[in-house]
XYZ file of C-alpha atoms in Angstrom:
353
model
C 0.000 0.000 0.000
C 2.822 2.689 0.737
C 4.872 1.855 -2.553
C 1.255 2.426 -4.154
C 0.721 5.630 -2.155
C 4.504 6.546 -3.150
C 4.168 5.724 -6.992
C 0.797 7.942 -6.731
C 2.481 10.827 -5.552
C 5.407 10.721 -8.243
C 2.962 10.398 -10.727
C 1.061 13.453 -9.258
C 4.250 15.884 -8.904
C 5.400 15.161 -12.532
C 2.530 16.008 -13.598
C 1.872 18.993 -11.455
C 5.105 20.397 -12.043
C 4.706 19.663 -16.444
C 5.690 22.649 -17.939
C 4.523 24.551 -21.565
C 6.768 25.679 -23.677
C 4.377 28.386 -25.425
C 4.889 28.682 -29.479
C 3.583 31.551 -31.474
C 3.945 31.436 -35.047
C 2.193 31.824 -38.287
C -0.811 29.650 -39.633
C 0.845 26.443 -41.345
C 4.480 26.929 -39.717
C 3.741 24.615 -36.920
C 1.754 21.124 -38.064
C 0.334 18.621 -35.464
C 2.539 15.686 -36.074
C 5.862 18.195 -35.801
C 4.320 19.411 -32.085
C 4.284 15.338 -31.172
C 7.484 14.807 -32.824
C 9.004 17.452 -30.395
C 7.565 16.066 -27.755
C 8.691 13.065 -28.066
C 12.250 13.712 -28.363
C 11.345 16.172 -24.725
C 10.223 13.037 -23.039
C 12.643 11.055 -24.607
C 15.790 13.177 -23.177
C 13.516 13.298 -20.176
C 11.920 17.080 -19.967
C 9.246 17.252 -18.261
C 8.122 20.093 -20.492
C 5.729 19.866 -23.174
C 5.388 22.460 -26.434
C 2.204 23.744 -27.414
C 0.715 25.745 -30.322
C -0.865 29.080 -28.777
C -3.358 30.807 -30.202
C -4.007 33.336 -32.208
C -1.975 33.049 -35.049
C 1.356 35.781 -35.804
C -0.352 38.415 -38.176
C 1.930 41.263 -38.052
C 4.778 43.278 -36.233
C 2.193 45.161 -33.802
C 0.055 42.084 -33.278
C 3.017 39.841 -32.462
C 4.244 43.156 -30.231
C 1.670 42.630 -28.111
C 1.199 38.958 -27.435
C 5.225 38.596 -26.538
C 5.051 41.966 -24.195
C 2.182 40.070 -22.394
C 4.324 37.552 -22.062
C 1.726 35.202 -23.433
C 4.450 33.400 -25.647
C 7.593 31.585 -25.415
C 8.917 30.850 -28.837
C 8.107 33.525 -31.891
C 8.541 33.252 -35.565
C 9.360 36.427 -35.853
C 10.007 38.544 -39.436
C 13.204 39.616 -39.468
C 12.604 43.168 -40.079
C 10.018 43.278 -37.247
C 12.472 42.837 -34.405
C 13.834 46.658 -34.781
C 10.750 48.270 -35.994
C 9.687 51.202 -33.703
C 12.934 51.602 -32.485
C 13.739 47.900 -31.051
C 10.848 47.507 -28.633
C 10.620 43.811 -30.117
C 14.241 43.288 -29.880
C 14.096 44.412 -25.751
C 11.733 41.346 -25.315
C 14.227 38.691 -26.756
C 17.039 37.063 -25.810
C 20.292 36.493 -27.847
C 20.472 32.871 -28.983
C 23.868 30.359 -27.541
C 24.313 29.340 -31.178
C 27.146 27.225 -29.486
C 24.791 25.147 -27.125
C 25.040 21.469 -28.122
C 21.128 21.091 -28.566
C 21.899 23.307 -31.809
C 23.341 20.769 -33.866
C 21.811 21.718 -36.831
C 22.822 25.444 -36.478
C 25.834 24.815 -38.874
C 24.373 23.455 -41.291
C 22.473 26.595 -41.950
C 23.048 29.187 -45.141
C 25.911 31.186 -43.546
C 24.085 34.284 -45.859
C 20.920 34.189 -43.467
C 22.738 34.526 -40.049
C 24.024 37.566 -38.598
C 22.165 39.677 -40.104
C 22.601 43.039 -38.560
C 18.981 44.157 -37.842
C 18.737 40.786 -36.006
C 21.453 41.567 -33.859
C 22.047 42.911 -30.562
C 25.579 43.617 -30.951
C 27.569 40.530 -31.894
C 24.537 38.260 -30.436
C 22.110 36.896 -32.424
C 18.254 37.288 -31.789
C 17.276 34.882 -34.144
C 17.551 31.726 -36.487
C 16.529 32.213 -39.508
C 13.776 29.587 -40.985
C 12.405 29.986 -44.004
C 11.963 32.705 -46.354
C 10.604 34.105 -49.514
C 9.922 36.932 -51.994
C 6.849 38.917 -51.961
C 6.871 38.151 -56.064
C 4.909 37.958 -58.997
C 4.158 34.785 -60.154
C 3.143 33.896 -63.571
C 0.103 31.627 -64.614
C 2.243 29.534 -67.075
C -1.085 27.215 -68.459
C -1.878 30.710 -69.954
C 1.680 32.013 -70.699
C 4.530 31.122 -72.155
C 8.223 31.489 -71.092
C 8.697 34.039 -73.884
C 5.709 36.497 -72.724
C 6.727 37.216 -69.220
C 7.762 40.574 -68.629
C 12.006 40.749 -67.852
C 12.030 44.094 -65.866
C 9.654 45.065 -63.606
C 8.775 48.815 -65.461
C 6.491 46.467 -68.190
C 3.882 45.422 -65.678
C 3.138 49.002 -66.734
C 2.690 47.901 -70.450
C -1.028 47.308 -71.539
C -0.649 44.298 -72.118
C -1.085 43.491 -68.811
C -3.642 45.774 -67.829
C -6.477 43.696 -65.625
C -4.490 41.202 -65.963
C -2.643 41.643 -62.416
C -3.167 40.920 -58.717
C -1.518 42.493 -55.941
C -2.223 42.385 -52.132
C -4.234 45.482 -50.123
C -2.853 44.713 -46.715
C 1.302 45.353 -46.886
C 1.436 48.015 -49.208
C 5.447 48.275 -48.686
C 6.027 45.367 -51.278
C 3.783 47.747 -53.771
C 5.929 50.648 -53.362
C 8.797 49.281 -54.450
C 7.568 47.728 -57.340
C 7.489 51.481 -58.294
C 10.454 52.418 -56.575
C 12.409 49.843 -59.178
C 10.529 50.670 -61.804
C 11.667 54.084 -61.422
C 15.196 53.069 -61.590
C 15.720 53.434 -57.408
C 16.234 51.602 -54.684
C 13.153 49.076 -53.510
C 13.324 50.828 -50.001
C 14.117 54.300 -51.456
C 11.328 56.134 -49.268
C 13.097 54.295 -46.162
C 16.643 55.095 -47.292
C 15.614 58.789 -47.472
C 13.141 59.197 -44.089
C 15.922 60.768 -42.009
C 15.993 63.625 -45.012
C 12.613 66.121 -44.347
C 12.736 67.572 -47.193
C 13.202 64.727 -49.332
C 10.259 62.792 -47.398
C 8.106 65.921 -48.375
C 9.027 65.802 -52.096
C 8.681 62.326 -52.296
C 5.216 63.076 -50.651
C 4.142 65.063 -53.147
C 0.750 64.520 -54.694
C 1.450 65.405 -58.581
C 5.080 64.116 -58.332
C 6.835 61.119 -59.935
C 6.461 59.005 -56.999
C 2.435 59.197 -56.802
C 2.241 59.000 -60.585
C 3.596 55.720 -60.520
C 2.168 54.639 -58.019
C -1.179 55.530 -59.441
C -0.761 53.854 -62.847
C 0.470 50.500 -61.130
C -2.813 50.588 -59.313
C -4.672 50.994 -62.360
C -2.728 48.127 -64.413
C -4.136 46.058 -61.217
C -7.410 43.442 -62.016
C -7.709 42.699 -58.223
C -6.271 43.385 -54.692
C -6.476 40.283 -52.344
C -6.390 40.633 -48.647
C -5.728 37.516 -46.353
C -4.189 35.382 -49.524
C -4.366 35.043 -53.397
C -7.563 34.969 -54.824
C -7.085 33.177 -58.352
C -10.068 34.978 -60.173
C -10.835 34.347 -63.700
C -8.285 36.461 -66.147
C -5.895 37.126 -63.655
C -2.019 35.668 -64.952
C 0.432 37.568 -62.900
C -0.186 36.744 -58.851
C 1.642 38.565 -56.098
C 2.436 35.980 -53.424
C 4.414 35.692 -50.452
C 5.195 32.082 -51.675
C 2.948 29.606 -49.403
C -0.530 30.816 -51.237
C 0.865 29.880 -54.642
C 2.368 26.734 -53.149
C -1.086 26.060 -52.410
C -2.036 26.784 -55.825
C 0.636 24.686 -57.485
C -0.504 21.857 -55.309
C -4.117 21.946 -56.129
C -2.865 21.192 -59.709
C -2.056 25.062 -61.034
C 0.971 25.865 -62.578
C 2.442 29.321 -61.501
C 5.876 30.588 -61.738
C 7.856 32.912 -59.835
C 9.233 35.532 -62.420
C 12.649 36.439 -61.851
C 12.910 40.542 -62.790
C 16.534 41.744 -63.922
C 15.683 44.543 -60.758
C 15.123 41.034 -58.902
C 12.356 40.545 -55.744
C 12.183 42.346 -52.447
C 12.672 39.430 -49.852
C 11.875 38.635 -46.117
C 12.967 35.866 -43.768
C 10.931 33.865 -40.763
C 12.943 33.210 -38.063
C 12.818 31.374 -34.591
C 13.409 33.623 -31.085
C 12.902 33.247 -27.319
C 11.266 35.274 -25.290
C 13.861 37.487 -22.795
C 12.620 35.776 -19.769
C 13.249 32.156 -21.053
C 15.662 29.744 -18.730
C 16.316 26.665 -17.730
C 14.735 23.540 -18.419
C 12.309 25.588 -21.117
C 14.968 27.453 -22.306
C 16.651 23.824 -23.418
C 13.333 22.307 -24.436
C 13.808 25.651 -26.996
C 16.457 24.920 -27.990
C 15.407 21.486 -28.756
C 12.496 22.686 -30.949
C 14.957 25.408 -32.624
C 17.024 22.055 -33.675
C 14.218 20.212 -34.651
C 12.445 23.244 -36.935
C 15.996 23.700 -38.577
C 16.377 19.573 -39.598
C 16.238 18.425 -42.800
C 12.641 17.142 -41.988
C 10.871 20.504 -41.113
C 13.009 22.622 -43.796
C 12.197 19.632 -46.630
C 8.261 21.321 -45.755
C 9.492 24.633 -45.750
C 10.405 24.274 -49.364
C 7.988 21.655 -50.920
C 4.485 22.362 -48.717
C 5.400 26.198 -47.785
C 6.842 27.194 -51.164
C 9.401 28.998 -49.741
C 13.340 28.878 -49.556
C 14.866 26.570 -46.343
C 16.985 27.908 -44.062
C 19.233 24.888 -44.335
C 22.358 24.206 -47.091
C 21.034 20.407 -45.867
C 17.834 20.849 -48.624
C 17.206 21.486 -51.742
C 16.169 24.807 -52.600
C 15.246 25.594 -56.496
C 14.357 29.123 -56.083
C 17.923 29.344 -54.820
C 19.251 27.311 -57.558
C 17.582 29.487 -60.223
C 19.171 32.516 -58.665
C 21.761 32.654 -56.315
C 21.477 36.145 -55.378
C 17.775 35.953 -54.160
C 18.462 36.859 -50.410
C 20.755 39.756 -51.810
C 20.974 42.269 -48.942
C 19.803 45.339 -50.329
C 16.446 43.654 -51.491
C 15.899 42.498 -47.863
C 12.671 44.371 -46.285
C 14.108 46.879 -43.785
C 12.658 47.701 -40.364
C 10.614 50.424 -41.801
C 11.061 54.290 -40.245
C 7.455 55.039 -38.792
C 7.385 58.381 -41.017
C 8.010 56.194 -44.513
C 5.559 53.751 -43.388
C 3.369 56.746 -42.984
C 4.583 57.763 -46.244
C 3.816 54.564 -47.722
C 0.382 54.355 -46.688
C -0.731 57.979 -47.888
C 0.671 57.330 -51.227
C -1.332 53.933 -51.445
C -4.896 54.849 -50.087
C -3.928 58.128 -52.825
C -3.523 55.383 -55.751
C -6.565 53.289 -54.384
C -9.108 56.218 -54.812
């Protein structure tokens, strides 16, 4: 009876004292049998900790703000250009990552391009791993096209020929912006690069000048603005996408293709990062996730289910193949000044009316 009460009580503790290891990421990052795959490998090296999917799903820098200052959340999946947006209040809530630790065994097997990146820095510490990225690009509807009619710089998506005949998104307008800011023979980010310069924001800002004009008339080539993903209406052959939506596509039997411009694509990056007050036990049951989210099994997804380009040098990645200068670092999104994002959005809702 007392080795029954005693078993009873061990049983009772462990499970008292079970801790959650609290994930927040974006919708399709994270699948089911991954969580029990983790959690296996916790029990297994014999954590008592167990991960878990929170809810709601990431849905932008101020959203994802929020849940990690509440301290709702252990592990993010941060953007990389969120972590110093409005002046590194994201980047006060993290911790730098021990790249070193021995649970990171797949840390060096990671594209040495996509690590210490300096707006994912704090000083010579990393805040992140990176995971998986993409472009925001256009993609071409090649059972309609042909390789020979795609457009090779971005300035002939203003050509007629493609008038109603392309889809960009409503919600991040940044991406739209410097689709014009290429066309116009400057840099993607030029409204960024120049937001420390008054009277070069106010210029820019102007309502009959170059900048709006473009903007305008790539607004009017536009057949459709989609909000929470693609929409692949009737007509439509040249798709913006982040990547996963046309993956989705693709795998429902469609045949789009990402169009490589001469300018090239603006690109982001997903990454991994722990929340500042992180330790211990949970802060190794991280670090086993981190491991397992940048293995060859999780970063295979990345690439074939997400669409997007891996992390890892230990998968293939075509879109990396087809050009090897597709995370170049001045087509990178940039943690965006608050008055260009301002900017941004006055010269948008201007083009939308």
């Amino acid at each position: 009876m007392k080795n029954l009460i005693a078993l009873l009580m061990i049983l009772f503790t462990g499970f008292v004292h079970a801790e959650t290891l609290r994930i927040f990421t974006w919708d399709g990052y994270v699948l089911p049998e991954e969580v029990s795959a983790v959690n296996a490998l916790l029990s297994e090296q014999g954590y008592d900790v167990k991960i878990k999917v929170i809810e709601p799903w990431a849905e932008g820098p101020e959203q994802m703000f929020t849940v990690m200052r509440s301290g709702a959340a252990d592990v993010s999946f941060l953007t990389l250009n969120y972590i110093q947006m409005g002046g590194g209040k994201l980047a006060k809530i993290l911790q730098p990552i021990d790249t070193s630790s021995p649970r990171l065994t797949r840390y060096s097997k990671l594209l040495p391009s996509l690590t210490g990146i300096p707006m994912g820095m704090d000083g010579d510490k990393p805040l992140y791993v990176p995971w998986g990225g993409g472009a925001y690009g256009l993609w071409a509807d090649m059972d309609t096209l042909d390789a020979g009619q795609l457009p090779k710089s971005v300035g002939e998506l203003w050509e007629p020929a493609w008038k109603g005949k392309l889809s960009l998104t409503k919600g991040q307008i940044q991406p739209n912006i410097a689709l014009a800011m290429l066309a116009l023979g400057k840099a993607p980010f030029h409204l960024n690069d120049i937001a420390g310069d008054r009277a070069a924001l106010a210029a820019a800002a102007a309502p009959d000048g170059e900048i709006q004009k473009k903007v305008n008339s790539l607004y009017a080539q536009v057949g459709h603005f989609w909000g929470g993903g693609p929409e692949f209406n009737p007509g439509l052959q040249i798709m913006a996408s982040y990547g996963p939506g046309v993956a989705a596509r693709n795998a429902e039997g469609g045949n789009w293709k990402l169009i490589n411009f001469t300018e090239g694509n603006t690109v982001w990056l997903d990454t991994i990062n722990f929340h500042k007050d992180l330790s211990g036990k949970k802060l190794e049951a991280a670090e086993i996730f981190l491991n397992y989210f940048i293995g060859p099994e999780v970063q295979g997804r990345v690439v074939k289910g997400l669409g997007m380009v891996a992390a890892s040098s230990e998968v293939d990645n075509p879109l990396l193949t087809q050009n090897p200068d597709f995370f170049s670092e001045r087509m990178f999104w940039p943690p965006y000044d608050a008055k260009a994002a301002n900017l941004m959005t006055q010269i948008s809702n201007r083009a939308m009316k």
